[in-house]
Amino acid sequence: MSFMPIILWSDALVFLLLASGIATAWYVRRREHLLLPWRRVAQNATAMVSLLVLSLFLLVGLLDTLHYRAALPETNGGETVYSPEVLSVFDKLVEPLRLQTEKTYSAPFALTLYAKESISDAQGNVLHDYPRLRYGGAHLADVAQRNGDVVKRALTGALGGLLAGLLIALGSRRWLVQHGLPLRPMLIATLLLAALIGATAHLAAAYHVLGTDKVGQDVLYLSLKSIRTGLIIGTVTTLVMLPLALFLGVAAGYFRGWVDDVIQYLYTVLSSIPSVLLIAAAVLMMQVTIDTHPHWFDNSAARADLRLVFLCLILGVTSWTGLCRLLRGETLKLRELEYIQAAQSFGVSSLRILTRHIMPNVMHIILIALVMDFSALVLAEAVLSYVGVGVDPSMISFGTMINAARLEMGREPMVWWALTAAFGFMLVLVLAANLFADAVRDAFDPRLNRTEAVA
Amino acid sequence: MLAYLLRRILYAVPILIGVNLLTFTLFFVVNTPDDMARMQIGIKRVTPEAIEKWKLQRGYDKPLLVNSAASGAGKLTDTIFWQKSASMFAFDFGYSDDGRSIGREIVTRMGPSLAIALPTFFIGLVAYVSFALLMTLFRATALDIAGVALCVLLMSVSGLFYIIGGQFLVSKLWHLVPISGYAGGADSFKFMALPILIGVVGGIGSSSRWYRTIFLEEIGKDYVRTARAKGLSELAVLFRHVLKNAMIPILTGVVVVIPLLFMGSLLTESFFGIPGLGSYTIDAINAQDFSVVRAMVFLGSALYIAGLILTDISYTMVDPRVRLS
């Protein structure tokens, strides 16, 4: 085989999450009463456009989760030798972006490096000038051609994207109408996104669209790679938080008495510690453990990955208290209702009451909390990485990008592109997540009055 | 009332013990002092003598829970748990890695932290509530929708962006105030203006939207309809009735953070070079000074519990129906 698939810890958790997401969707699909609120979300134009943007991010994140190690050309006595470098399918797709590194900083669409260097020309004269980039705009013989070339490439790329978008739009039009989705906003969004992606892809083949960073890596590549880290922090954390909050919250509300006292004590203690400090303390300790056991990891990717998983674990352990409190309150209310008391008097076991009657009726709270938490977690990653208790410094993330670019603001002329790219990508991701979360909350919150009849 | 307060304070003790045990487990059981010494000195070629010396200097050379070598009460008191963890209840935080008293450091650094955090808090509260009231007044109009859209946009921006962008715009481009630094006395305003402004702007999105939800929930109630029916103007309804009744949910979220203002803000203080508790904490995290982090965790939770008690007291002040007993 020319490659060996690698499943890192975080990959496995993402697959688990994906599988449970698909299973839930399958379950909901055939139950009309569960489907109803989702229909309301589907009719919301803002929500669906946000979902479109989010699914693009998700696609990049998922492609970046399929890891492998490529085979090296030489063999060790007939046995294939694999490269120690762990790559992802996404890396392979955008290989030119990853490999075409310059010497150091260069501005977006620049043809030359950011700093002057001594270069010797054909006659052997030494000049002090901005050297041309190795890859960015290398196909141009004359520097003056650049603007025209950029515009031409942007237009042809956008046109290509538009055509592809049009094909997708025509193909999915019927399906959209069938399911009552907002047709016009979604078509417009698809075309715009397709044109944008087309233009960027065509430009990125010849230029560094968002410039390069200190070691000459393409900033567009770094930004796209950061998406996976952000998504994992935002989603895998819920894997840890959800069971804790659900079981403890429901148990505290249903059993009351000493169970309630113990669980309340537990979450009061945890929530009384300011969360940044608790996370900092836990991450510092994790760092000591990782640093004193270097033999646990066979390569640096595995170490960075495990640190990411640990970070999700720590974030989950520190953030379940809020949801737990909500669930406890709701269960306290539910257990006094007639249908629960009827079940109790029929002699239904507590476990069965909890799983059949209570948990389905608190699901809307969980869903709302999860979608609301996602954007907060993506933002928290950047802050934690700045404080020094975030992801491994070698892992590409919005936080590490911002952290590295922070000092570049002081340079003359200013290196603004890396920072702008990180903040821009983060804004789009978080904004889309917030808008989608709002629509989900509006659709699921029973406190909001709705005029339509419940089917 | 007094009896209630006493009970609440007594109730805080087991929680603080829990926090203490948690930090003790985290800092001394998950990783032994030997691990920490190895990490601090460096991984390669660490001699056992160096580790012993490191532990002796910091008082980590004692047993964790029970000292069988000591006699009498020393069995319990001459241990890491007693000297490093239990002593925090007397607010004796010990010494940081550079040998300074953490307690004294906290007292001197509280001033600058409060100088930034208090104005940010109060200006912010007034600004957010006013903005939310404005949106409520113009509810379901284009102005309200634009306001909510602005809030969602503002809360989707990273807090780091506000600081970096603000420093760039105000200090670097317009040269209005210094980029960072701190001075006491008359000069202090110059240094404090930008961090306070950024702190207020950074919170506007989520806070205003939250207050707006609270106001909208109040405005649908019957007493509001009565007030309107007796001919009160919309402004009078909003200020005299809605705002007053929305006080309970507002106080629940607001009063609890007042004691925590002492701790300062990690990000703001470190970006602006303010010598407060926030930058102290961040420096300690970067230098992996565990005793300082432990002290801050304990202090933070003590202040949080104080905030909870303050919240209860504030209820009695705004709602005569609430009696603490």
mmCIF file of N, CA, C and O in Angstrom, chain A residues 99-185:
data_model
loop_
_atom_site.group_PDB
_atom_site.id
_atom_site.type_symbol
_atom_site.label_atom_id
_atom_site.label_comp_id
_atom_site.label_asym_id
_atom_site.label_seq_id
_atom_site.Cartn_x
_atom_site.Cartn_y
_atom_site.Cartn_z
ATOM 1 N N LEU A 99 3.273 22.861 0.541
ATOM 2 C CA LEU A 99 4.690 22.697 0.226
ATOM 3 C C LEU A 99 5.344 23.974 -0.290
ATOM 4 O O LEU A 99 6.547 24.138 -0.163
ATOM 5 N N GLN A 100 4.540 24.870 -0.898
ATOM 6 C CA GLN A 100 5.156 26.052 -1.492
ATOM 7 C C GLN A 100 5.420 27.102 -0.431
ATOM 8 O O GLN A 100 4.724 28.103 -0.338
ATOM 9 N N THR A 101 6.447 26.884 0.348
ATOM 10 C CA THR A 101 6.755 27.841 1.404
ATOM 11 C C THR A 101 7.835 28.795 0.926
ATOM 12 O O THR A 101 8.739 28.426 0.183
ATOM 13 N N GLU A 102 7.707 30.028 1.382
ATOM 14 C CA GLU A 102 8.713 31.042 1.050
ATOM 15 C C GLU A 102 9.741 31.089 2.161
ATOM 16 O O GLU A 102 9.722 30.278 3.086
ATOM 17 N N LYS A 103 10.617 32.092 2.082
ATOM 18 C CA LYS A 103 11.674 32.183 3.086
ATOM 19 C C LYS A 103 11.130 32.776 4.386
ATOM 20 O O LYS A 103 11.446 32.323 5.464
ATOM 21 N N THR A 104 10.318 33.823 4.241
ATOM 22 C CA THR A 104 9.770 34.462 5.448
ATOM 23 C C THR A 104 8.497 35.211 5.059
ATOM 24 O O THR A 104 7.835 34.837 4.099
ATOM 25 N N TYR A 105 8.180 36.284 5.796
ATOM 26 C CA TYR A 105 6.947 37.029 5.537
ATOM 27 C C TYR A 105 6.829 37.483 4.088
ATOM 28 O O TYR A 105 7.814 37.913 3.482
ATOM 29 N N SER A 106 5.596 37.429 3.544
ATOM 30 C CA SER A 106 5.299 38.165 2.329
ATOM 31 C C SER A 106 3.833 38.552 2.414
ATOM 32 O O SER A 106 3.021 37.817 2.973
ATOM 33 N N ALA A 107 3.513 39.718 1.859
ATOM 34 C CA ALA A 107 2.142 40.236 1.962
ATOM 35 C C ALA A 107 1.218 39.451 1.028
ATOM 36 O O ALA A 107 1.697 38.764 0.130
ATOM 37 N N PRO A 108 -0.109 39.555 1.222
ATOM 38 C CA PRO A 108 -1.034 38.916 0.295
ATOM 39 C C PRO A 108 -0.781 39.382 -1.136
ATOM 40 O O PRO A 108 -0.577 40.567 -1.370
ATOM 41 N N PHE A 109 -0.770 38.472 -2.067
ATOM 42 C CA PHE A 109 -0.578 38.725 -3.509
ATOM 43 C C PHE A 109 0.778 39.353 -3.821
ATOM 44 O O PHE A 109 0.979 39.879 -4.900
ATOM 45 N N ALA A 110 1.701 39.315 -2.866
ATOM 46 C CA ALA A 110 2.993 39.955 -3.116
ATOM 47 C C ALA A 110 3.804 39.110 -4.087
ATOM 48 O O ALA A 110 3.595 37.909 -4.227
ATOM 49 N N LEU A 111 4.706 39.776 -4.795
ATOM 50 C CA LEU A 111 5.638 39.056 -5.654
ATOM 51 C C LEU A 111 7.005 38.974 -5.001
ATOM 52 O O LEU A 111 7.852 38.191 -5.411
ATOM 53 N N THR A 112 7.208 39.842 -3.992
ATOM 54 C CA THR A 112 8.514 39.901 -3.356
ATOM 55 C C THR A 112 8.387 39.642 -1.865
ATOM 56 O O THR A 112 7.293 39.726 -1.309
ATOM 57 N N LEU A 113 9.520 39.348 -1.244
ATOM 58 C CA LEU A 113 9.528 39.153 0.196
ATOM 59 C C LEU A 113 9.274 40.480 0.906
ATOM 60 O O LEU A 113 9.379 41.551 0.309
ATOM 61 N N TYR A 114 9.004 40.373 2.181
ATOM 62 C CA TYR A 114 8.653 41.537 2.983
ATOM 63 C C TYR A 114 9.898 42.368 3.324
ATOM 64 O O TYR A 114 9.820 43.575 3.474
ATOM 65 N N ALA A 115 11.037 41.696 3.448
ATOM 66 C CA ALA A 115 12.247 42.407 3.850
ATOM 67 C C ALA A 115 13.264 42.426 2.709
ATOM 68 O O ALA A 115 13.294 41.520 1.879
ATOM 69 N N LYS A 116 14.109 43.478 2.689
ATOM 70 C CA LYS A 116 15.140 43.572 1.657
ATOM 71 C C LYS A 116 16.285 42.607 1.951
ATOM 72 O O LYS A 116 16.581 42.316 3.111
ATOM 73 N N GLU A 117 16.891 42.130 0.889
ATOM 74 C CA GLU A 117 18.031 41.234 1.046
ATOM 75 C C GLU A 117 19.084 41.602 0.016
ATOM 76 O O GLU A 117 18.802 42.309 -0.941
ATOM 77 N N SER A 118 20.298 41.087 0.210
ATOM 78 C CA SER A 118 21.328 41.298 -0.805
ATOM 79 C C SER A 118 21.180 40.223 -1.869
ATOM 80 O O SER A 118 21.223 39.031 -1.569
ATOM 81 N N ILE A 119 20.961 40.647 -3.112
ATOM 82 C CA ILE A 119 20.813 39.680 -4.188
ATOM 83 C C ILE A 119 21.841 40.016 -5.263
ATOM 84 O O ILE A 119 22.103 41.192 -5.544
ATOM 85 N N SER A 120 22.390 38.983 -5.869
ATOM 86 C CA SER A 120 23.319 39.244 -6.972
ATOM 87 C C SER A 120 22.601 38.965 -8.286
ATOM 88 O O SER A 120 21.930 37.942 -8.424
ATOM 89 N N ASP A 121 22.681 39.892 -9.227
ATOM 90 C CA ASP A 121 21.994 39.702 -10.496
ATOM 91 C C ASP A 121 22.894 38.958 -11.486
ATOM 92 O O ASP A 121 23.984 38.493 -11.135
ATOM 93 N N ALA A 122 22.469 38.869 -12.733
ATOM 94 C CA ALA A 122 23.167 38.065 -13.725
ATOM 95 C C ALA A 122 24.593 38.564 -13.960
ATOM 96 O O ALA A 122 25.493 37.775 -14.254
ATOM 97 N N GLN A 123 24.803 39.871 -13.825
ATOM 98 C CA GLN A 123 26.139 40.413 -14.064
ATOM 99 C C GLN A 123 27.053 40.273 -12.841
ATOM 100 O O GLN A 123 28.195 40.685 -12.886
ATOM 101 N N GLY A 124 26.523 39.744 -11.773
ATOM 102 C CA GLY A 124 27.344 39.576 -10.586
ATOM 103 C C GLY A 124 27.328 40.793 -9.676
ATOM 104 O O GLY A 124 28.057 40.841 -8.690
ATOM 105 N N ASN A 125 26.500 41.804 -9.999
ATOM 106 C CA ASN A 125 26.395 42.962 -9.114
ATOM 107 C C ASN A 125 25.517 42.614 -7.910
ATOM 108 O O ASN A 125 24.509 41.948 -8.069
ATOM 109 N N VAL A 126 25.935 43.069 -6.741
ATOM 110 C CA VAL A 126 25.128 42.794 -5.547
ATOM 111 C C VAL A 126 24.212 43.984 -5.295
ATOM 112 O O VAL A 126 24.650 45.125 -5.198
ATOM 113 N N LEU A 127 22.916 43.691 -5.231
ATOM 114 C CA LEU A 127 21.913 44.723 -4.998
ATOM 115 C C LEU A 127 21.288 44.514 -3.639
ATOM 116 O O LEU A 127 21.231 43.398 -3.142
ATOM 117 N N HIS A 128 20.781 45.586 -3.060
ATOM 118 C CA HIS A 128 20.027 45.453 -1.828
ATOM 119 C C HIS A 128 18.563 45.743 -2.170
ATOM 120 O O HIS A 128 18.167 46.890 -2.299
ATOM 121 N N ASP A 129 17.797 44.690 -2.372
ATOM 122 C CA ASP A 129 16.433 44.892 -2.842
ATOM 123 C C ASP A 129 15.527 43.786 -2.302
ATOM 124 O O ASP A 129 15.993 42.843 -1.674
ATOM 125 N N TYR A 130 14.219 43.952 -2.584
ATOM 126 C CA TYR A 130 13.269 42.909 -2.205
ATOM 127 C C TYR A 130 13.398 41.743 -3.170
ATOM 128 O O TYR A 130 13.158 41.911 -4.371
ATOM 129 N N PRO A 131 13.759 40.551 -2.694
ATOM 130 C CA PRO A 131 13.890 39.420 -3.612
ATOM 131 C C PRO A 131 12.518 38.899 -4.033
ATOM 132 O O PRO A 131 11.556 38.984 -3.278
ATOM 133 N N ARG A 132 12.448 38.372 -5.268
ATOM 134 C CA ARG A 132 11.204 37.769 -5.745
ATOM 135 C C ARG A 132 10.897 36.526 -4.941
ATOM 136 O O ARG A 132 11.767 35.834 -4.421
ATOM 137 N N LEU A 133 9.615 36.185 -4.832
ATOM 138 C CA LEU A 133 9.210 34.988 -4.107
ATOM 139 C C LEU A 133 9.517 33.752 -4.946
ATOM 140 O O LEU A 133 9.575 33.812 -6.175
ATOM 141 N N ARG A 134 9.682 32.617 -4.251
ATOM 142 C CA ARG A 134 9.957 31.378 -4.969
ATOM 143 C C ARG A 134 8.717 30.910 -5.739
ATOM 144 O O ARG A 134 8.792 30.404 -6.828
ATOM 145 N N TYR A 135 7.535 31.077 -5.117
ATOM 146 C CA TYR A 135 6.308 30.536 -5.731
ATOM 147 C C TYR A 135 5.284 31.618 -6.040
ATOM 148 O O TYR A 135 4.628 31.557 -7.065
ATOM 149 N N GLY A 136 5.113 32.574 -5.101
ATOM 150 C CA GLY A 136 4.063 33.567 -5.264
ATOM 151 C C GLY A 136 4.274 34.420 -6.503
ATOM 152 O O GLY A 136 5.196 35.224 -6.579
ATOM 153 N N GLY A 137 3.424 34.230 -7.523
ATOM 154 C CA GLY A 137 3.515 35.017 -8.748
ATOM 155 C C GLY A 137 4.767 34.731 -9.550
ATOM 156 O O GLY A 137 5.228 35.572 -10.328
ATOM 157 N N ALA A 138 5.347 33.540 -9.394
ATOM 158 C CA ALA A 138 6.606 33.216 -10.070
ATOM 159 C C ALA A 138 6.426 33.083 -11.576
ATOM 160 O O ALA A 138 7.392 33.146 -12.330
ATOM 161 N N HIS A 139 5.174 32.885 -12.023
ATOM 162 C CA HIS A 139 4.943 32.715 -13.451
ATOM 163 C C HIS A 139 5.012 34.037 -14.203
ATOM 164 O O HIS A 139 5.015 34.065 -15.417
ATOM 165 N N LEU A 140 5.023 35.139 -13.489
ATOM 166 C CA LEU A 140 5.044 36.447 -14.148
ATOM 167 C C LEU A 140 6.485 36.867 -14.406
ATOM 168 O O LEU A 140 7.324 36.834 -13.501
ATOM 169 N N ALA A 141 6.763 37.286 -15.654
ATOM 170 C CA ALA A 141 8.109 37.760 -15.967
ATOM 171 C C ALA A 141 8.246 39.213 -15.504
ATOM 172 O O ALA A 141 9.275 39.625 -14.995
ATOM 173 N N ASP A 142 7.192 39.968 -15.677
ATOM 174 C CA ASP A 142 7.223 41.399 -15.386
ATOM 175 C C ASP A 142 6.338 41.702 -14.175
ATOM 176 O O ASP A 142 5.189 41.271 -14.113
ATOM 177 N N VAL A 143 6.898 42.441 -13.236
ATOM 178 C CA VAL A 143 6.173 42.758 -12.009
ATOM 179 C C VAL A 143 4.906 43.560 -12.310
ATOM 180 O O VAL A 143 3.891 43.428 -11.638
ATOM 181 N N ALA A 144 4.955 44.372 -13.361
ATOM 182 C CA ALA A 144 3.829 45.251 -13.668
ATOM 183 C C ALA A 144 2.594 44.485 -14.121
ATOM 184 O O ALA A 144 1.493 45.018 -14.103
ATOM 185 N N GLN A 145 2.776 43.234 -14.534
ATOM 186 C CA GLN A 145 1.627 42.461 -15.013
ATOM 187 C C GLN A 145 0.721 41.987 -13.888
ATOM 188 O O GLN A 145 -0.338 41.439 -14.149
ATOM 189 N N ARG A 146 1.185 42.145 -12.632
ATOM 190 C CA ARG A 146 0.511 41.466 -11.539
ATOM 191 C C ARG A 146 -0.965 41.815 -11.415
ATOM 192 O O ARG A 146 -1.819 40.925 -11.399
ATOM 193 N N ASN A 147 -1.287 43.119 -11.331
ATOM 194 C CA ASN A 147 -2.680 43.492 -11.073
ATOM 195 C C ASN A 147 -3.617 42.911 -12.114
ATOM 196 O O ASN A 147 -4.668 42.373 -11.790
ATOM 197 N N GLY A 148 -3.210 43.034 -13.398
ATOM 198 C CA GLY A 148 -4.045 42.484 -14.460
ATOM 199 C C GLY A 148 -4.218 40.989 -14.297
ATOM 200 O O GLY A 148 -5.331 40.460 -14.417
ATOM 201 N N ASP A 149 -3.131 40.315 -13.971
ATOM 202 C CA ASP A 149 -3.189 38.867 -13.826
ATOM 203 C C ASP A 149 -4.090 38.464 -12.665
ATOM 204 O O ASP A 149 -4.873 37.520 -12.766
ATOM 205 N N VAL A 150 -3.980 39.206 -11.540
ATOM 206 C CA VAL A 150 -4.819 38.892 -10.377
ATOM 207 C C VAL A 150 -6.291 39.025 -10.744
ATOM 208 O O VAL A 150 -7.102 38.130 -10.467
ATOM 209 N N VAL A 151 -6.629 40.135 -11.397
ATOM 210 C CA VAL A 151 -8.031 40.351 -11.767
ATOM 211 C C VAL A 151 -8.503 39.254 -12.717
ATOM 212 O O VAL A 151 -9.585 38.688 -12.556
ATOM 213 N N LYS A 152 -7.651 38.937 -13.716
ATOM 214 C CA LYS A 152 -8.036 37.930 -14.699
ATOM 215 C C LYS A 152 -8.286 36.579 -14.018
ATOM 216 O O LYS A 152 -9.290 35.921 -14.254
ATOM 217 N N ARG A 153 -7.340 36.218 -13.141
ATOM 218 C CA ARG A 153 -7.481 34.926 -12.451
ATOM 219 C C ARG A 153 -8.703 34.912 -11.542
ATOM 220 O O ARG A 153 -9.432 33.924 -11.480
ATOM 221 N N ALA A 154 -8.913 36.046 -10.832
ATOM 222 C CA ALA A 154 -10.070 36.110 -9.930
ATOM 223 C C ALA A 154 -11.355 35.936 -10.732
ATOM 224 O O ALA A 154 -12.257 35.181 -10.342
ATOM 225 N N LEU A 155 -11.428 36.624 -11.878
ATOM 226 C CA LEU A 155 -12.653 36.554 -12.683
ATOM 227 C C LEU A 155 -12.873 35.163 -13.258
ATOM 228 O O LEU A 155 -13.972 34.605 -13.152
ATOM 229 N N THR A 156 -11.826 34.579 -13.848
ATOM 230 C CA THR A 156 -12.007 33.235 -14.424
ATOM 231 C C THR A 156 -12.333 32.225 -13.333
ATOM 232 O O THR A 156 -13.198 31.359 -13.510
ATOM 233 N N GLY A 157 -11.649 32.368 -12.185
ATOM 234 C CA GLY A 157 -11.921 31.450 -11.070
ATOM 235 C C GLY A 157 -13.353 31.586 -10.597
ATOM 236 O O GLY A 157 -14.060 30.592 -10.391
ATOM 237 N N ALA A 158 -13.788 32.843 -10.439
ATOM 238 C CA ALA A 158 -15.152 33.079 -9.963
ATOM 239 C C ALA A 158 -16.158 32.532 -10.961
ATOM 240 O O ALA A 158 -17.179 31.933 -10.584
ATOM 241 N N LEU A 159 -15.854 32.709 -12.248
ATOM 242 C CA LEU A 159 -16.753 32.221 -13.286
ATOM 243 C C LEU A 159 -16.862 30.702 -13.219
ATOM 244 O O LEU A 159 -17.973 30.140 -13.278
ATOM 245 N N GLY A 160 -15.709 30.051 -13.084
ATOM 246 C CA GLY A 160 -15.712 28.584 -12.965
ATOM 247 C C GLY A 160 -16.521 28.153 -11.763
ATOM 248 O O GLY A 160 -17.351 27.236 -11.834
ATOM 249 N N GLY A 161 -16.272 28.843 -10.620
ATOM 250 C CA GLY A 161 -17.005 28.506 -9.401
ATOM 251 C C GLY A 161 -18.492 28.698 -9.582
ATOM 252 O O GLY A 161 -19.309 27.881 -9.149
ATOM 253 N N LEU A 162 -18.838 29.802 -10.259
ATOM 254 C CA LEU A 162 -20.240 30.134 -10.492
ATOM 255 C C LEU A 162 -20.921 29.041 -11.304
ATOM 256 O O LEU A 162 -22.055 28.630 -11.011
ATOM 257 N N LEU A 163 -20.210 28.558 -12.326
ATOM 258 C CA LEU A 163 -20.779 27.491 -13.161
ATOM 259 C C LEU A 163 -21.024 26.241 -12.325
ATOM 260 O O LEU A 163 -22.092 25.629 -12.380
ATOM 261 N N ALA A 164 -20.004 25.891 -11.521
ATOM 262 C CA ALA A 164 -20.148 24.707 -10.667
ATOM 263 C C ALA A 164 -21.309 24.914 -9.695
ATOM 264 O O ALA A 164 -22.138 24.010 -9.483
ATOM 265 N N GLY A 165 -21.372 26.139 -9.114
ATOM 266 C CA GLY A 165 -22.449 26.448 -8.180
ATOM 267 C C GLY A 165 -23.812 26.336 -8.841
ATOM 268 O O GLY A 165 -24.779 25.840 -8.254
ATOM 269 N N LEU A 166 -23.861 26.786 -10.106
ATOM 270 C CA LEU A 166 -25.116 26.740 -10.846
ATOM 271 C C LEU A 166 -25.571 25.297 -11.035
ATOM 272 O O LEU A 166 -26.758 24.979 -10.883
ATOM 273 N N LEU A 167 -24.598 24.430 -11.346
ATOM 274 C CA LEU A 167 -24.923 23.009 -11.516
ATOM 275 C C LEU A 167 -25.485 22.437 -10.215
ATOM 276 O O LEU A 167 -26.508 21.752 -10.203
ATOM 277 N N ILE A 168 -24.783 22.752 -9.090
ATOM 278 C CA ILE A 168 -25.253 22.258 -7.788
ATOM 279 C C ILE A 168 -26.651 22.800 -7.508
ATOM 280 O O ILE A 168 -27.556 22.083 -7.077
ATOM 281 N N ALA A 169 -26.835 24.103 -7.785
ATOM 282 C CA ALA A 169 -28.118 24.744 -7.499
ATOM 283 C C ALA A 169 -29.236 24.078 -8.298
ATOM 284 O O ALA A 169 -30.302 23.761 -7.762
ATOM 285 N N LEU A 170 -28.969 23.858 -9.609
ATOM 286 C CA LEU A 170 -30.002 23.238 -10.439
ATOM 287 C C LEU A 170 -30.320 21.835 -9.953
ATOM 288 O O LEU A 170 -31.470 21.414 -9.925
ATOM 289 N N GLY A 171 -29.249 21.126 -9.557
ATOM 290 C CA GLY A 171 -29.434 19.746 -9.104
ATOM 291 C C GLY A 171 -30.242 19.664 -7.822
ATOM 292 O O GLY A 171 -31.033 18.739 -7.623
ATOM 293 N N SER A 172 -30.024 20.636 -6.921
ATOM 294 C CA SER A 172 -30.638 20.503 -5.596
ATOM 295 C C SER A 172 -31.932 21.313 -5.489
ATOM 296 O O SER A 172 -32.597 21.268 -4.460
ATOM 297 N N ARG A 173 -32.289 22.024 -6.568
ATOM 298 C CA ARG A 173 -33.439 22.908 -6.505
ATOM 299 C C ARG A 173 -34.711 22.142 -6.120
ATOM 300 O O ARG A 173 -35.453 22.537 -5.218
ATOM 301 N N ARG A 174 -34.901 21.044 -6.818
ATOM 302 C CA ARG A 174 -36.092 20.232 -6.601
ATOM 303 C C ARG A 174 -36.215 19.773 -5.148
ATOM 304 O O ARG A 174 -37.258 19.853 -4.519
ATOM 305 N N TRP A 175 -35.046 19.304 -4.651
ATOM 306 C CA TRP A 175 -34.996 18.778 -3.288
ATOM 307 C C TRP A 175 -35.318 19.876 -2.277
ATOM 308 O O TRP A 175 -36.035 19.670 -1.300
ATOM 309 N N LEU A 176 -34.783 21.090 -2.543
ATOM 310 C CA LEU A 176 -35.026 22.223 -1.646
ATOM 311 C C LEU A 176 -36.520 22.548 -1.602
ATOM 312 O O LEU A 176 -37.095 22.744 -0.535
ATOM 313 N N VAL A 177 -37.126 22.580 -2.796
ATOM 314 C CA VAL A 177 -38.546 22.919 -2.858
ATOM 315 C C VAL A 177 -39.365 21.858 -2.134
ATOM 316 O O VAL A 177 -40.279 22.157 -1.352
ATOM 317 N N GLN A 178 -39.010 20.609 -2.369
ATOM 318 C CA GLN A 178 -39.737 19.498 -1.764
ATOM 319 C C GLN A 178 -39.771 19.593 -0.237
ATOM 320 O O GLN A 178 -40.763 19.286 0.391
ATOM 321 N N HIS A 179 -38.656 20.002 0.335
ATOM 322 C CA HIS A 179 -38.564 20.035 1.790
ATOM 323 C C HIS A 179 -38.898 21.397 2.363
ATOM 324 O O HIS A 179 -38.644 21.643 3.541
ATOM 325 N N GLY A 180 -39.408 22.290 1.540
ATOM 326 C CA GLY A 180 -39.855 23.589 2.036
ATOM 327 C C GLY A 180 -38.740 24.467 2.546
ATOM 328 O O GLY A 180 -38.939 25.283 3.443
ATOM 329 N N LEU A 181 -37.537 24.284 2.008
ATOM 330 C CA LEU A 181 -36.434 25.135 2.429
ATOM 331 C C LEU A 181 -36.510 26.467 1.688
ATOM 332 O O LEU A 181 -37.024 26.527 0.586
ATOM 333 N N PRO A 182 -35.978 27.537 2.311
ATOM 334 C CA PRO A 182 -36.011 28.845 1.650
ATOM 335 C C PRO A 182 -35.159 28.806 0.384
ATOM 336 O O PRO A 182 -33.936 28.757 0.453
ATOM 337 N N LEU A 183 -35.805 28.864 -0.767
ATOM 338 C CA LEU A 183 -35.121 28.596 -2.028
ATOM 339 C C LEU A 183 -34.158 29.713 -2.409
ATOM 340 O O LEU A 183 -32.973 29.478 -2.620
ATOM 341 N N ARG A 184 -34.691 30.941 -2.501
ATOM 342 C CA ARG A 184 -33.882 32.018 -3.049
ATOM 343 C C ARG A 184 -32.632 32.326 -2.218
ATOM 344 O O ARG A 184 -31.531 32.358 -2.773
ATOM 345 N N PRO A 185 -32.764 32.529 -0.888
ATOM 346 C CA PRO A 185 -31.552 32.830 -0.122
ATOM 347 C C PRO A 185 -30.501 31.736 -0.257
ATOM 348 O O PRO A 185 -29.306 32.022 -0.367
#
